[in-house]
Short mmCIF file of C-alpha atoms and ligand atoms in Angstrom, two decimals:
data_model
loop_
_atom_site.label_atom_id
_atom_site.label_comp_id
_atom_site.label_asym_id
_atom_site.label_seq_id
_atom_site.Cartn_x
_atom_site.Cartn_y
_atom_site.Cartn_z
CA MET A 1 25.90 -5.67 -0.61
CA SER A 2 22.53 -7.27 -1.43
CA ARG A 3 19.66 -8.66 0.40
CA THR A 4 16.65 -10.84 -0.10
CA VAL A 5 13.46 -9.05 -0.57
CA VAL A 6 9.79 -10.29 -1.13
CA THR A 7 7.93 -8.64 -3.82
CA THR A 8 4.36 -9.37 -5.14
CA LEU A 9 4.11 -10.08 -8.87
CA ARG A 10 0.57 -9.27 -10.12
CA LEU A 11 -0.03 -11.10 -13.57
CA LYS A 12 -3.18 -11.12 -15.41
CA VAL A 13 -4.71 -14.50 -16.05
CA LYS A 14 -5.66 -15.35 -19.74
CA ALA A 15 -9.41 -15.40 -20.16
CA GLU A 16 -9.82 -19.10 -20.91
CA GLY A 17 -9.08 -19.72 -17.09
CA TYR A 18 -12.03 -17.42 -15.83
CA ALA A 19 -14.83 -19.91 -15.80
CA TRP A 20 -12.81 -22.43 -13.84
CA LEU A 21 -11.67 -19.67 -11.31
CA ASP A 22 -15.24 -18.39 -10.97
CA ALA A 23 -16.47 -21.90 -9.90
CA ALA A 24 -13.54 -22.37 -7.66
CA ALA A 25 -14.22 -18.95 -5.94
CA VAL A 26 -17.73 -20.19 -5.15
CA GLU A 27 -16.23 -23.09 -3.31
CA VAL A 28 -13.81 -20.90 -1.47
CA ASN A 29 -16.80 -18.84 -0.35
CA GLN A 30 -18.53 -21.89 0.89
CA VAL A 31 -15.42 -22.83 2.95
CA TRP A 32 -15.20 -19.28 4.38
CA ASN A 33 -18.81 -19.17 5.33
CA TRP A 34 -18.64 -22.64 7.02
CA ALA A 35 -15.51 -21.43 8.94
CA ASN A 36 -17.68 -18.30 9.92
CA THR A 37 -20.63 -20.30 11.27
CA THR A 38 -18.44 -22.91 13.03
CA CYS A 39 -16.28 -20.28 14.81
CA HIS A 40 -19.33 -18.42 15.71
CA LYS A 41 -21.14 -21.34 17.14
CA ALA A 42 -17.94 -22.31 19.17
CA ALA A 43 -17.53 -18.91 20.46
CA SER A 44 -21.13 -18.77 21.81
CA PRO A 45 -22.30 -22.39 22.42
CA PHE A 46 -25.70 -23.43 23.87
CA VAL A 47 -23.95 -25.34 26.58
CA GLY A 48 -20.37 -25.69 27.90
CA PRO A 49 -17.51 -23.35 27.72
CA ALA A 50 -16.84 -21.04 24.85
CA LYS A 51 -13.99 -21.81 22.49
CA TRP A 52 -12.04 -19.50 20.19
CA LEU A 53 -11.09 -21.67 17.23
CA SER A 54 -7.75 -21.31 15.59
CA GLY A 55 -7.03 -21.97 11.84
CA TYR A 56 -5.37 -25.29 13.01
CA ASP A 57 -8.67 -26.28 14.84
CA LEU A 58 -10.65 -25.58 11.68
CA ASP A 59 -8.47 -27.70 9.53
CA GLY A 60 -9.08 -30.56 12.01
CA LEU A 61 -12.92 -30.13 11.85
CA CYS A 62 -13.05 -30.25 8.16
CA VAL A 63 -10.75 -33.15 7.22
CA GLY A 64 -11.86 -34.85 3.99
CA ALA A 65 -14.01 -31.85 2.98
CA SER A 66 -12.22 -31.53 -0.21
CA GLU A 67 -13.88 -34.82 -1.52
CA HIS A 68 -17.10 -32.81 -1.74
CA PHE A 69 -15.45 -29.89 -3.87
CA GLU A 70 -14.95 -30.27 -7.57
CA HIS A 71 -12.23 -27.56 -8.09
CA ILE A 72 -10.30 -26.78 -4.90
CA GLY A 73 -8.16 -29.08 -2.87
CA SER A 74 -7.28 -29.53 0.81
CA ASP A 75 -4.39 -27.05 0.71
CA THR A 76 -6.60 -24.25 -0.60
CA ILE A 77 -9.22 -25.13 2.36
CA GLN A 78 -6.43 -24.71 4.85
CA ARG A 79 -5.40 -21.47 3.36
CA VAL A 80 -8.85 -20.22 3.68
CA ASN A 81 -9.08 -21.44 7.31
CA ALA A 82 -5.88 -19.60 8.23
CA GLU A 83 -6.77 -16.40 6.48
CA PHE A 84 -10.30 -16.63 8.26
CA ALA A 85 -8.49 -17.10 11.69
CA THR A 86 -5.94 -14.22 10.94
CA ARG A 87 -8.73 -11.77 9.89
CA ARG A 88 -10.83 -12.79 12.85
CA LYS A 89 -8.06 -12.06 15.25
CA GLN A 90 -7.30 -8.84 13.38
CA PHE A 91 -10.75 -7.43 13.76
CA LYS A 92 -11.38 -9.05 17.25
CA LYS A 93 -14.75 -10.29 16.16
CA ALA A 94 -16.44 -13.57 16.69
CA LYS A 95 -18.11 -13.29 13.37
CA LEU A 96 -16.95 -11.82 10.05
CA ARG A 97 -18.84 -10.87 7.01
CA TRP A 98 -20.11 -13.57 4.70
CA ARG A 99 -18.60 -14.18 1.30
CA VAL A 100 -21.51 -13.73 -1.09
CA SER A 101 -21.20 -15.77 -4.33
CA TYR A 102 -24.01 -14.30 -6.43
CA GLY A 103 -26.02 -11.38 -7.02
CA ALA A 104 -25.24 -7.60 -7.12
CA LYS A 105 -23.46 -7.75 -3.74
CA ARG A 106 -21.29 -10.60 -4.51
CA SER A 107 -17.61 -10.68 -3.10
CA LEU A 108 -14.77 -10.34 -5.70
CA GLY A 109 -13.39 -13.85 -6.40
CA TRP A 110 -10.57 -15.19 -4.28
CA VAL A 111 -8.74 -18.47 -4.48
CA PRO A 112 -5.60 -18.84 -2.27
CA PHE A 113 -3.10 -21.54 -2.49
CA LYS A 114 0.04 -22.90 -1.04
CA ALA A 115 3.45 -22.40 -2.87
CA ALA A 116 3.75 -26.08 -3.70
CA GLN A 117 0.28 -26.20 -5.32
CA LEU A 118 1.20 -23.95 -8.14
CA LYS A 119 3.59 -25.64 -10.61
CA ARG A 120 5.29 -24.37 -13.70
CA LYS A 121 4.76 -26.55 -16.78
CA GLY A 122 6.33 -25.35 -19.97
CA MET A 123 4.70 -22.16 -21.10
CA SER A 124 1.92 -22.37 -18.51
CA LEU A 125 1.08 -23.10 -14.95
CA ARG A 126 -0.72 -25.98 -13.25
CA PHE A 127 -2.82 -25.57 -10.46
CA SER A 128 -5.36 -27.96 -8.77
CA GLY A 129 -5.59 -30.05 -11.96
CA LYS A 130 -6.29 -27.06 -14.21
CA THR A 131 -3.65 -25.43 -16.68
CA PHE A 132 -3.43 -21.70 -16.65
CA ARG A 133 -1.75 -19.21 -18.74
CA VAL A 134 -0.82 -15.72 -17.57
CA PHE A 135 0.47 -12.59 -19.50
CA GLU A 136 4.07 -11.60 -18.87
CA GLN A 137 4.88 -15.26 -18.23
CA ASP A 138 8.64 -14.55 -18.54
CA LEU A 139 8.54 -12.71 -15.14
CA LEU A 140 8.01 -16.18 -13.53
CA GLU A 141 11.40 -17.42 -14.79
CA ALA A 142 13.85 -18.24 -12.27
CA VAL A 143 11.87 -16.95 -9.10
CA THR A 144 11.00 -18.83 -6.03
CA TRP A 145 7.43 -18.06 -5.03
CA LYS A 146 5.69 -18.30 -1.83
CA SER A 147 1.91 -18.99 -0.93
CA GLY A 148 -0.18 -16.58 -3.19
CA CYS A 149 -3.68 -16.26 -4.59
CA PHE A 150 -5.86 -15.80 -7.75
CA ALA A 151 -7.90 -12.69 -7.11
CA GLN A 152 -10.61 -11.00 -9.20
CA ASP A 153 -10.87 -7.29 -9.73
CA ALA A 154 -14.02 -5.15 -10.02
CA VAL A 155 -14.00 -5.47 -13.71
CA GLY A 156 -14.11 -9.26 -13.44
CA ASP A 157 -10.67 -10.06 -14.58
CA TRP A 158 -8.52 -12.62 -12.70
CA TRP A 159 -5.03 -11.83 -11.58
CA LEU A 160 -2.37 -14.24 -10.12
CA CYS A 161 -0.90 -12.68 -7.13
CA LEU A 162 2.42 -14.25 -6.32
CA PRO A 163 4.89 -13.16 -3.48
CA VAL A 164 8.42 -13.82 -4.93
CA GLN A 165 11.83 -13.71 -3.32
CA GLN A 166 14.27 -11.67 -5.11
CA ILE A 167 17.90 -10.75 -4.49
CA ARG A 168 18.50 -6.87 -4.90
CA ALA A 169 21.77 -5.13 -4.57
CA GLN A 170 22.10 -2.30 -2.19
CA ILE A 171 23.17 0.82 -4.11
CA PRO A 172 24.57 3.68 -2.03
CA ALA A 173 22.57 6.82 -2.29
CA VAL A 174 23.80 9.84 -4.32
CA ARG A 175 22.63 12.47 -1.99
CA GLN A 176 22.42 12.95 1.89
CA SER A 177 18.72 13.78 2.87
CA VAL A 178 15.42 15.08 1.45
CA GLY A 179 12.38 16.42 2.90
CA LEU A 180 8.94 15.27 1.65
CA ASP A 181 5.67 17.03 2.11
CA LEU A 182 2.71 14.62 1.69
CA GLY A 183 0.14 17.34 2.67
CA LEU A 184 -3.44 17.77 1.89
CA GLN A 185 -2.58 19.45 -1.42
CA LYS A 186 -2.82 17.89 -4.65
CA ALA A 187 0.85 17.60 -5.20
CA VAL A 188 3.74 16.14 -3.31
CA ALA A 189 7.07 17.97 -3.39
CA THR A 190 10.66 17.41 -2.12
CA SER A 191 12.79 19.98 -0.60
CA ASP A 192 14.81 19.87 -3.96
CA GLY A 193 11.79 21.17 -5.80
CA ASP A 194 10.85 17.95 -7.36
CA LYS A 195 7.08 17.54 -7.75
CA LEU A 196 4.54 14.85 -8.52
CA GLU A 197 1.15 16.37 -9.30
CA ALA A 198 -1.88 14.24 -8.71
CA HIS A 199 -3.90 15.27 -11.75
CA HIS A 200 -1.04 13.67 -13.80
CA PHE A 201 -2.46 10.31 -12.87
CA TYR A 202 -5.86 11.07 -14.21
CA ARG A 203 -5.35 13.49 -17.07
CA ASN A 204 -8.59 13.28 -18.95
CA ILE A 205 -9.94 10.16 -17.40
CA GLU A 206 -12.21 11.59 -14.96
CA LEU A 207 -14.14 13.32 -17.67
CA LYS A 208 -14.52 9.93 -19.49
CA ILE A 209 -15.72 8.27 -16.36
CA ALA A 210 -18.44 10.81 -15.73
CA LEU A 211 -19.47 10.48 -19.38
CA ALA A 212 -19.74 6.81 -19.16
CA GLN A 213 -21.65 6.94 -15.97
CA ARG A 214 -24.14 9.41 -17.36
CA ARG A 215 -24.72 7.17 -20.32
CA GLY A 216 -25.30 4.07 -18.04
CA HIS A 217 -22.20 2.16 -19.22
CA LYS A 218 -21.34 0.71 -15.82
CA HIS A 219 -18.94 -1.82 -17.01
CA GLN A 220 -16.94 0.90 -19.13
CA ALA A 221 -16.90 3.19 -16.02
CA LYS A 222 -15.40 0.29 -13.95
CA ARG A 223 -12.79 -0.27 -16.74
CA LEU A 224 -11.80 3.48 -16.72
CA ARG A 225 -11.42 3.52 -12.91
CA ARG A 226 -9.15 0.58 -13.02
CA THR A 227 -7.12 2.31 -15.63
CA ALA A 228 -6.98 5.38 -13.45
CA ALA A 229 -5.81 3.35 -10.47
CA CYS A 230 -3.21 1.56 -12.54
CA ARG A 231 -1.85 4.95 -13.55
CA ARG A 232 -1.73 6.12 -10.05
CA HIS A 233 0.03 3.04 -8.76
CA ASP A 234 2.58 3.33 -11.58
CA ALA A 235 3.33 6.87 -10.90
CA LEU A 236 3.49 6.40 -7.16
CA HIS A 237 5.80 3.38 -7.48
CA LYS A 238 8.16 5.23 -10.01
CA TYR A 239 8.23 8.26 -7.81
CA SER A 240 9.06 6.34 -4.54
CA ARG A 241 11.70 4.34 -6.49
CA LYS A 242 13.38 7.55 -7.62
CA ILE A 243 13.38 9.10 -4.16
CA VAL A 244 14.55 5.93 -2.54
CA ASP A 245 17.50 5.58 -5.11
CA ARG A 246 18.66 9.10 -4.80
CA TYR A 247 18.64 9.88 -0.96
CA GLN A 248 20.05 8.16 2.20
CA THR A 249 17.77 10.05 4.72
CA ILE A 250 14.17 10.52 3.81
CA LEU A 251 11.96 12.77 6.07
CA ILE A 252 8.33 12.65 5.64
CA GLY A 253 5.77 15.13 6.85
CA ASP A 254 3.23 13.34 8.98
CA VAL A 255 0.06 12.93 7.01
CA SER A 256 -2.08 10.96 9.42
CA SER A 257 -2.33 13.50 12.42
CA LEU A 258 -3.58 16.23 10.05
CA GLN A 259 -6.05 14.01 8.45
CA LEU A 260 -7.78 13.34 11.73
CA SER A 261 -8.07 16.97 12.55
CA GLN A 262 -9.29 17.99 8.97
CA ALA A 263 -11.27 14.94 7.86
CA ARG A 264 -13.00 16.93 5.20
CA ALA A 265 -9.88 18.61 3.66
CA ALA A 266 -8.10 15.10 3.70
CA LYS A 267 -10.25 13.83 0.89
CA PRO A 268 -8.09 14.90 -2.00
CA ALA A 269 -4.98 13.55 -0.28
CA LEU A 270 -6.71 10.12 0.11
CA ASN A 271 -7.68 10.32 -3.46
CA ALA A 272 -4.06 11.02 -4.50
CA GLY A 273 -2.89 8.10 -2.47
CA TRP A 274 -0.15 9.95 -0.47
CA GLY A 275 -0.74 7.17 2.25
CA MET A 276 0.21 4.68 -0.32
CA LEU A 277 3.35 6.65 -1.17
CA LYS A 278 4.32 6.78 2.42
CA THR A 279 4.08 3.12 2.84
CA GLN A 280 6.05 2.56 -0.33
CA LEU A 281 8.80 4.91 0.72
CA GLN A 282 8.99 3.09 4.09
CA TYR A 283 9.30 -0.48 2.86
CA LYS A 284 11.40 0.41 -0.26
CA GLY A 285 13.64 2.40 2.04
CA GLN A 286 13.92 -0.43 4.52
CA GLN A 287 14.94 -2.86 1.66
CA ALA A 288 17.57 -0.44 0.38
CA GLY A 289 19.04 0.31 3.85
CA ARG A 290 17.92 3.91 3.86
CA SER A 291 16.59 5.82 6.96
CA VAL A 292 12.91 6.85 6.61
CA ARG A 293 11.57 8.98 9.29
CA ILE A 294 8.16 10.65 9.83
CA VAL A 295 8.47 14.25 10.90
CA ASP A 296 5.79 16.14 12.90
CA LYS A 297 4.34 18.64 10.34
CA GLY A 298 3.81 21.33 12.95
CA ASN A 299 4.00 24.79 11.27
CA THR A 300 5.65 23.58 8.22
CA THR A 301 3.15 24.99 5.80
CA ARG A 302 3.06 28.36 7.46
CA ALA A 303 6.85 28.97 8.19
CA CYS A 304 9.12 30.60 5.72
CA SER A 305 11.84 28.15 4.88
CA SER A 306 14.31 31.11 4.47
CA CYS A 307 13.87 33.11 7.63
CA LYS A 308 11.37 30.82 9.69
CA ALA A 309 8.97 33.70 10.17
CA LEU A 310 5.25 32.40 10.27
CA THR A 311 4.25 34.46 7.35
CA GLY A 312 2.70 31.82 5.07
CA PRO A 313 -0.89 31.23 4.29
CA VAL A 314 -2.96 29.74 7.08
CA ASP A 315 -4.16 26.17 6.64
CA ARG A 316 -7.81 26.98 5.68
CA HIS A 317 -6.92 28.72 2.53
CA MET A 318 -3.84 26.54 1.69
CA LEU A 319 -5.50 24.72 -1.18
CA ALA A 320 -5.86 27.87 -3.08
CA VAL A 321 -2.64 29.62 -2.35
CA ARG A 322 0.17 28.07 -4.39
CA ILE A 323 2.68 30.80 -4.45
CA TRP A 324 3.25 33.39 -1.77
CA VAL A 325 5.84 36.12 -0.81
CA CYS A 326 7.32 36.10 2.70
CA SER A 327 6.61 39.58 4.25
CA GLU A 328 9.81 39.27 6.48
CA CYS A 329 12.51 38.48 3.95
CA GLY A 330 10.74 38.97 0.70
CA ASP A 331 11.54 35.41 -0.51
CA THR A 332 8.99 33.82 -3.09
CA HIS A 333 7.77 30.34 -2.24
CA ASP A 334 5.93 27.57 -3.82
CA SER A 335 3.76 26.34 -0.98
CA ASP A 336 4.52 22.63 -1.55
CA ILE A 337 8.38 23.02 -1.83
CA ASN A 338 8.53 25.44 1.01
CA ALA A 339 6.73 22.86 3.36
CA ALA A 340 9.09 20.15 2.27
CA ARG A 341 12.19 22.39 2.98
CA ASN A 342 10.83 23.14 6.48
CA ILE A 343 10.21 19.30 7.01
CA LEU A 344 13.82 18.74 6.02
CA SER A 345 15.18 21.24 8.48
CA ALA A 346 12.85 20.05 11.24
CA GLY A 347 13.96 16.45 10.71
CA ARG A 348 17.61 17.48 10.73
CA CYS A 349 17.53 19.18 14.08
CA PRO A 350 14.48 18.95 16.07
CA PRO A 351 14.21 21.74 18.51
CA SER A 352 15.59 20.67 21.89
CA ILE A 353 13.21 20.94 25.04
CA ARG A 354 15.32 23.82 26.51
CA GLY A 355 15.20 26.36 23.70
CA ASN A 356 16.62 27.06 20.34
CA GLU A 357 19.81 25.04 20.35
CA SER A 358 19.95 21.88 18.16
CA SER A 359 20.04 18.67 19.94
CA PRO A 360 23.45 17.12 19.53
CA THR A 361 22.11 13.50 19.16
CA ALA A 362 19.72 14.43 16.26
CA ALA A 363 22.53 15.43 13.82
CA PRO A 364 23.93 12.44 11.83
CA PRO A 365 27.36 11.26 12.62
CA GLY A 366 30.06 13.26 10.89
CA GLN A 367 27.89 16.21 10.80
CA THR A 368 27.90 17.03 14.50
CA SER A 369 29.32 20.38 15.08
CA ILE A 370 32.36 20.81 17.24
CA GLU A 371 30.22 23.07 19.49
CA ALA A 372 27.72 20.24 20.09
CA ARG A 373 30.45 17.73 20.70
CA LEU A 374 32.06 20.12 23.24
CA ARG A 375 28.61 20.46 24.91
CA VAL A 376 28.25 16.58 25.16
CA SER A 377 31.66 16.19 26.71
CA ALA A 378 31.02 19.10 29.13
CA LEU A 379 27.71 17.26 30.21
CA THR A 380 29.73 14.03 30.78
CA VAL A 381 32.26 15.83 32.76
CA ALA A 382 29.66 17.43 34.88
CA ALA A 383 27.94 14.04 35.34
ZN1 ZN B 401 11.07 34.69 5.06
#
């Protein structure tokens, strides 16, 4: 079995295109700011009824505007209008922030386009009358792309972001289910004892960043930070791919609820990007036909995964205590792996409302015990 999935390619643009893109980005900012003013005026007019303009309304108001721009065309203007209307709806605001073109607070460059505007031409790409070359050009062979954009990063480099349709075969998973602890710890662990530690992403890079900052090398610091982010993305993508390929049912301990209650302790988790990992597992799992569920973390860090007694370290000291011994059964636990095991068992059979028995509906088909099936039939008979 296979299904079509949309993935976004991110290819670095070769430096000869930067000047053109910088100039085009200024024009895009002008369109955005025009849309911002126009929409704001329409939403609070001096006289008459207020109007909430849509992207389509904006397109109608700026017909022929492309004549006044040297770089961008009407397609790009329409994409800017559409994006503006979407963001405005999303944030429920009559006015959004301006896009700043110059100075220290300038917005990172962004030039959107429609799928048909970008054309392949030999070894290069053609967009709005300009020829571009990108690195890893061969990735564009034999793919159908959708509307994308050119985007600038903090270092000042330009990237071509292109959503492409790909057909991916659905491979059956090797194993049944896994529990994943995306806690506030600096590591993520599975119930099988497989770990991903956050400090691996950075290795010695944090020291270098600090050094560059102290010496006043701003650009170098930005570059290093980008390297760190790339490493993190790479590690998270590889890890989530491995998990999705291996397991059919993926149970993730809920991160968000804990983050709300312990905002301060959540900082390392945010740095490590566990939220990103959660998103990746969800969409990759969906693409591969896996079942991905979020499980309430509850007492998963405190309970012993062998005997279920609450003998583990209390949350506040959790970051310091890595390995502990259960005082009830004497088992030694790694705190991350122990939590992941508890998440796995919590997801398999959530406690029923009545008491300790497992709910018959929660067990996957084929694993339902005879006892549970009998109880179901007894209930149907009673009804
Ligand atoms: Zn125990």
